[in-house]
PDB file of C-alpha atoms in Angstrom:
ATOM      1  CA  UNK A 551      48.926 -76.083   9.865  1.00 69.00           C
ATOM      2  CA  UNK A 552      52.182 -77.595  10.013  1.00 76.00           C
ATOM      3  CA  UNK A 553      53.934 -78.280  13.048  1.00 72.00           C
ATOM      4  CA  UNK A 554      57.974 -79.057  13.151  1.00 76.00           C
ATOM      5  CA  UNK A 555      60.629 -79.275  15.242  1.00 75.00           C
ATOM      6  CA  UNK A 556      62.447 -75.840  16.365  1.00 75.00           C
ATOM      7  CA  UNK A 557      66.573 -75.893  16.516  1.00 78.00           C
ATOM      8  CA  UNK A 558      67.575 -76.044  20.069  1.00 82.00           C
ATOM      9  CA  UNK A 559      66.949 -72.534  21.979  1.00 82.00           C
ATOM     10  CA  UNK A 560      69.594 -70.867  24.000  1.00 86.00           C
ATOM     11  CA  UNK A 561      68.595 -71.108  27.473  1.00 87.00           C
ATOM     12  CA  UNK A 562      68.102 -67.050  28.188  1.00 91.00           C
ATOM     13  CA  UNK A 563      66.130 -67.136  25.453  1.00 91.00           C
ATOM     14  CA  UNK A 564      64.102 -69.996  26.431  1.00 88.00           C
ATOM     15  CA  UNK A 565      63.760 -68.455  29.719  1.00 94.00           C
ATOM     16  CA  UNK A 566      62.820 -64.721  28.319  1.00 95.00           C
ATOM     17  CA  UNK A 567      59.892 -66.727  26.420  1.00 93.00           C
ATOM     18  CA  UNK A 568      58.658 -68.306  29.423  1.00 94.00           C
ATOM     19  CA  UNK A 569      59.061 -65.151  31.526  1.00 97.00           C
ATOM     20  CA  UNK A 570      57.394 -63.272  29.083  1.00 97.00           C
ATOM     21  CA  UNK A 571      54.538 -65.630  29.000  1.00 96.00           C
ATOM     22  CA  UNK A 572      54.172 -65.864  32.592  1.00 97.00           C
ATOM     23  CA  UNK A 573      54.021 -61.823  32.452  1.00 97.00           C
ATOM     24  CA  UNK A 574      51.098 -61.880  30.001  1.00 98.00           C
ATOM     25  CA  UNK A 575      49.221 -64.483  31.963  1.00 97.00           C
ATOM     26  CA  UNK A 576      49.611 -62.400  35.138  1.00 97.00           C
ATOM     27  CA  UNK A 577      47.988 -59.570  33.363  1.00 97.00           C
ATOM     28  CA  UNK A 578      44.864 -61.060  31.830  1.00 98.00           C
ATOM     29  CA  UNK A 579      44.145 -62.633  34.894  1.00 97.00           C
ATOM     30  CA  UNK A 580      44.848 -59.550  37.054  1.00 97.00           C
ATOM     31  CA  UNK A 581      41.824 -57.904  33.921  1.00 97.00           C
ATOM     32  CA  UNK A 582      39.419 -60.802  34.613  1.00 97.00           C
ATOM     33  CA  UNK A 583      39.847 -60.525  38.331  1.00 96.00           C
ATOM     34  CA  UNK A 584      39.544 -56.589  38.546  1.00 97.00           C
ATOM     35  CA  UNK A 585      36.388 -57.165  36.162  1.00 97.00           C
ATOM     36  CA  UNK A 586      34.884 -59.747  37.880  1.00 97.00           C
ATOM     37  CA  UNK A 587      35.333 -58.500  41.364  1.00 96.00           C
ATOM     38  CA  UNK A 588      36.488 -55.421  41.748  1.00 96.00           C
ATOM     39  CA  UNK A 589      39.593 -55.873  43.740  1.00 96.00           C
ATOM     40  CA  UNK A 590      43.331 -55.275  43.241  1.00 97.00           C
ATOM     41  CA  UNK A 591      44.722 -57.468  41.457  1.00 97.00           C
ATOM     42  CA  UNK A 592      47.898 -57.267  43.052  1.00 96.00           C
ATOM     43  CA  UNK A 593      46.310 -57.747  46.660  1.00 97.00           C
ATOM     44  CA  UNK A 594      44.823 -61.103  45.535  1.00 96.00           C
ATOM     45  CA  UNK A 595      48.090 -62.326  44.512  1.00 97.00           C
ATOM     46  CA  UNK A 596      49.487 -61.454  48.003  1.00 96.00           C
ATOM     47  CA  UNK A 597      46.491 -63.131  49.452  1.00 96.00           C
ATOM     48  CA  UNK A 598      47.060 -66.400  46.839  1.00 95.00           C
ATOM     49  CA  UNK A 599      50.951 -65.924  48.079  1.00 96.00           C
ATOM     50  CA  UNK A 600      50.445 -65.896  51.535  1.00 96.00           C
ATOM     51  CA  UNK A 601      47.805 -68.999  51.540  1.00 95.00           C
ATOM     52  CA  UNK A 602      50.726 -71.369  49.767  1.00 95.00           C
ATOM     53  CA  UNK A 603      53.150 -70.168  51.556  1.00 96.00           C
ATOM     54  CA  UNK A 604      52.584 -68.281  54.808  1.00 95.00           C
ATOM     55  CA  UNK A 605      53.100 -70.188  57.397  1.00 96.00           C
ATOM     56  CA  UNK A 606      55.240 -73.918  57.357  1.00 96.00           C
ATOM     57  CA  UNK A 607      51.782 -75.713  57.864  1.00 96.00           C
ATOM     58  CA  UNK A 608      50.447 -74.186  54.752  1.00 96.00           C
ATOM     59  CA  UNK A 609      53.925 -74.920  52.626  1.00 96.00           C
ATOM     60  CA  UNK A 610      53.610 -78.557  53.898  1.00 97.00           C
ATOM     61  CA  UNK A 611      50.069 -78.471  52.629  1.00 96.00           C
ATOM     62  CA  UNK A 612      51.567 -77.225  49.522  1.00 96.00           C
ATOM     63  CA  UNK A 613      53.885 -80.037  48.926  1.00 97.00           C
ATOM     64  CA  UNK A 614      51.469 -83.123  49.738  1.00 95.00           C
ATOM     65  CA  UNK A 615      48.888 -82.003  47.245  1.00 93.00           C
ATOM     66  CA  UNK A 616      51.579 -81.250  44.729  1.00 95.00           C
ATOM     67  CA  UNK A 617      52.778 -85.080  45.433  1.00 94.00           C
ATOM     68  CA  UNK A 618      49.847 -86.131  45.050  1.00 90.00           C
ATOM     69  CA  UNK A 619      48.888 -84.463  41.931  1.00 89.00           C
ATOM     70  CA  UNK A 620      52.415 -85.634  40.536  1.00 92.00           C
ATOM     71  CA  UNK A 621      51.666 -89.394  41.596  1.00 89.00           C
ATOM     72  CA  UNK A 622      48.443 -89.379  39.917  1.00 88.00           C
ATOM     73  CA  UNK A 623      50.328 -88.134  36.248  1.00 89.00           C
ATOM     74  CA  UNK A 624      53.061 -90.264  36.403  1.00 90.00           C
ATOM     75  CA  UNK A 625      50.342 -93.049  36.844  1.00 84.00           C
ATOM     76  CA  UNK A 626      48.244 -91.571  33.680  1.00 86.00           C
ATOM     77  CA  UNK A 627      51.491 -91.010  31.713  1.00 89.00           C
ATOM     78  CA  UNK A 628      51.566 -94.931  30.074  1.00 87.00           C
ATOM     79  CA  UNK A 629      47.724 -94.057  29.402  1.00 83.00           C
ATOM     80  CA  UNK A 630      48.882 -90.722  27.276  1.00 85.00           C
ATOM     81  CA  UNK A 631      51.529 -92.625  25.772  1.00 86.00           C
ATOM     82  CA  UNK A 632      49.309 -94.845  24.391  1.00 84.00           C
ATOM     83  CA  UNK A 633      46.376 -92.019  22.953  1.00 82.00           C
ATOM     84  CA  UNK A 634      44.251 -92.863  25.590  1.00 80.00           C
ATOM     85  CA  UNK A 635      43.104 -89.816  26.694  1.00 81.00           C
ATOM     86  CA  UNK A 636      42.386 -90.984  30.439  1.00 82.00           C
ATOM     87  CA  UNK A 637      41.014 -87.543  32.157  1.00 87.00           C
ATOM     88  CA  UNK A 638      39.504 -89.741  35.004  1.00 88.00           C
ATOM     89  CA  UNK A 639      42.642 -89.935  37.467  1.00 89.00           C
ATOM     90  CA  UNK A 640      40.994 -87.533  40.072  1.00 89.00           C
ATOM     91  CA  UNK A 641      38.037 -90.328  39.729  1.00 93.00           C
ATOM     92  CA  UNK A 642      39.999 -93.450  40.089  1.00 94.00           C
ATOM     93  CA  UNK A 643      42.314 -92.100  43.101  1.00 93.00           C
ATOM     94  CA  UNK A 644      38.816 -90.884  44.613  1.00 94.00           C
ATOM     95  CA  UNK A 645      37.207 -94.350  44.224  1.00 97.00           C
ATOM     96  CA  UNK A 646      40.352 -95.765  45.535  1.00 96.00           C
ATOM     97  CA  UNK A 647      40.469 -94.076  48.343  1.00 95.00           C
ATOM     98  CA  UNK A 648      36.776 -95.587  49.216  1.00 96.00           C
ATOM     99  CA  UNK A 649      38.126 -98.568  48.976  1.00 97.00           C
ATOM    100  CA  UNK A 650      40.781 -98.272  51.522  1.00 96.00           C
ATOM    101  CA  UNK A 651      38.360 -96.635  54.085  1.00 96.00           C
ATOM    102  CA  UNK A 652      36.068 -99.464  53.817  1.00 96.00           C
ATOM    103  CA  UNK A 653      38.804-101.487  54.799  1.00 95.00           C
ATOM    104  CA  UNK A 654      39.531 -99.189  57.666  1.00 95.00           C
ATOM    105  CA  UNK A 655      35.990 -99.024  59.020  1.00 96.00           C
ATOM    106  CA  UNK A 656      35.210-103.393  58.693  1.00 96.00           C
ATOM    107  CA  UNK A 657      38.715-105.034  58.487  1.00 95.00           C
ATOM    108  CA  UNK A 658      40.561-102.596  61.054  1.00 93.00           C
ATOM    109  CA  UNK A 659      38.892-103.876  64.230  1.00 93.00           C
ATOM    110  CA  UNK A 660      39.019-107.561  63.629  1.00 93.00           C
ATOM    111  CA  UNK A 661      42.748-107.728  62.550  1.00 94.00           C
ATOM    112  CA  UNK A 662      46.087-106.263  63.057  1.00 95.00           C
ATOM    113  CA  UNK A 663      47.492-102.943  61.758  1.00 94.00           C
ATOM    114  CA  UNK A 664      49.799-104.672  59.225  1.00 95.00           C
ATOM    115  CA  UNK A 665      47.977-106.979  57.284  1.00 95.00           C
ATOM    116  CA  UNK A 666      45.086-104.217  57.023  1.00 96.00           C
ATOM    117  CA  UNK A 667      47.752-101.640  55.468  1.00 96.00           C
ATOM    118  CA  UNK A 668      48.110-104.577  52.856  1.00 97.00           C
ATOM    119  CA  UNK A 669      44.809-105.474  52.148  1.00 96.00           C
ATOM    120  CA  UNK A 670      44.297-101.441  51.869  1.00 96.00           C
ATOM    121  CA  UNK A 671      47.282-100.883  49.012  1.00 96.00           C
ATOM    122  CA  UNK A 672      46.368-103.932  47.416  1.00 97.00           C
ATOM    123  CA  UNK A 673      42.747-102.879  47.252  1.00 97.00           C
ATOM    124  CA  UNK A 674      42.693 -99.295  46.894  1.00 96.00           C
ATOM    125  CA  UNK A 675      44.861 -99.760  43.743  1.00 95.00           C
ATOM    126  CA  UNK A 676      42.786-102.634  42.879  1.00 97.00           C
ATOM    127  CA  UNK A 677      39.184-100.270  42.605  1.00 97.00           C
ATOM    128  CA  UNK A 678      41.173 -97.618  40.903  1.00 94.00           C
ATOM    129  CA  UNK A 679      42.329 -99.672  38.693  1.00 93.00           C
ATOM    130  CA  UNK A 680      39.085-101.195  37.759  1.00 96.00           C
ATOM    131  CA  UNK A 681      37.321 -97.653  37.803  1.00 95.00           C
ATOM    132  CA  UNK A 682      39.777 -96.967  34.868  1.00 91.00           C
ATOM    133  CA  UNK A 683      39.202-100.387  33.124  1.00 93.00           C
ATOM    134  CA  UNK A 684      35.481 -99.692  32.846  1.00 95.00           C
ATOM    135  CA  UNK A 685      35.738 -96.894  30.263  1.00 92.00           C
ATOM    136  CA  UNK A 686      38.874 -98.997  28.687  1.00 90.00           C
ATOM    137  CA  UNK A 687      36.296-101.641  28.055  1.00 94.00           C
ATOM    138  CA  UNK A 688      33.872 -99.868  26.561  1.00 95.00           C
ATOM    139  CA  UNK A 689      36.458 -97.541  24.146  1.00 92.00           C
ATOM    140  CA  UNK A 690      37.548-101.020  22.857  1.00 93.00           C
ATOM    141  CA  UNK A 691      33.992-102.864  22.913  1.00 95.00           C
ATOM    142  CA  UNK A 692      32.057 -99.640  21.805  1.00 96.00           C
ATOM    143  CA  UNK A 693      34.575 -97.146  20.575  1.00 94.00           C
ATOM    144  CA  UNK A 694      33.263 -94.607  22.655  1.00 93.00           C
ATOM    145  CA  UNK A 695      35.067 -91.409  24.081  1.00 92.00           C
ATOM    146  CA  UNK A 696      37.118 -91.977  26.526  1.00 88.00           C
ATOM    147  CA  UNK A 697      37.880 -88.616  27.508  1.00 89.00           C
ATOM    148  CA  UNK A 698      34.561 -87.849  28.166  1.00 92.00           C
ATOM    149  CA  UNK A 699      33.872 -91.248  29.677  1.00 93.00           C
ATOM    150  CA  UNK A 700      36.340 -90.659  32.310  1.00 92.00           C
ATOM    151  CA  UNK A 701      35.362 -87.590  32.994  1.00 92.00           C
ATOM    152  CA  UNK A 702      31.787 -88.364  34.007  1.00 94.00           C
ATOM    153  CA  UNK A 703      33.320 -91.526  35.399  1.00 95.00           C
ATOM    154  CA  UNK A 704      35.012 -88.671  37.932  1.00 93.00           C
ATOM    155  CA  UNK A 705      31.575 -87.218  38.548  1.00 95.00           C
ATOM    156  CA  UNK A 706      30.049 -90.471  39.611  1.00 95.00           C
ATOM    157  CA  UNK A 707      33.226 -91.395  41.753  1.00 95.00           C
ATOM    158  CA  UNK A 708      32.926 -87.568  43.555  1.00 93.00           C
ATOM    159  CA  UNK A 709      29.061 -88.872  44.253  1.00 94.00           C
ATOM    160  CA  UNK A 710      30.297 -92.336  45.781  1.00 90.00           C
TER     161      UNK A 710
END
């Protein structure tokens, strides 16, 4: 196979393509739903519709996870850059957060508010950031695979 780079793509076009593809994914899944469960397709959608956005609670819902989830790839993005195929962001926020509710539960009734919102950044980024250095170690140490590490690195974080 040999991949190269296309000529720049008039932007109808470019949108037809994606439209087109969008169309096509629609479908299959609207065949895998109706075989799987046998309900219209096109009343699941409305369901899947009206649980994002149907009410301003659920759109605000909507918009924190999708922050979050766009915080945690711009943080992996270096990681990809370099070929290090770091699946375990899900993992390392997880184990982060831990870290910043154990400093809730033992620092926040000895001290005040501010220096425990410190001590929680500073640490929560702190565990995530060694959560990710342990398979980092052992790609360079061991050359193993670190897309698999991570991942089971998520599974053990998810059991913490």
């Amino acid at each position: 196979m040999h991949i190269t780079k296309r000529p720049a793509i008039a932007l109808w076009k470019n949108l037809g393509i994606r439209g087109i593809g969008l169309v096509l994914a629609l479908i299959v899944c609207a065949i895998v739903i109706y075989a799987v469960t046998k309900l219209n397709p096109l009343e699941v959608y409305v369901a899947m519709f009206k649980g994002t956005f149907g009410s301003q609670t659920r759109v605000w819902y909507m918009l924190r996870d999708t922050a979050m989830l766009l915080c945690i790839a711009v943080g992996l993005a270096p990681a990809f850059k370099m070929r290090f195929w770091n699946i375990g962001g899900e993992g390392q926020v997880l184990v982060g957060g831990v870290a910043a509710a154990a400093c809730m539960i033992y620092l926040a009734p000895n001290m005040p508010l501010a220096p425990v919102l410190l001590i929680m950044f500073v640490l929560s980024a702190l565990a995530g950031a060694i959560w990710g250095l342990i398979p980092a170690v052992f790609k360079a140490r061991w050359n193993t695979n670190e897309t698999l590490f991570t991942l089971m690195m998520n599974y053990i974080a998810l059991q913490i």
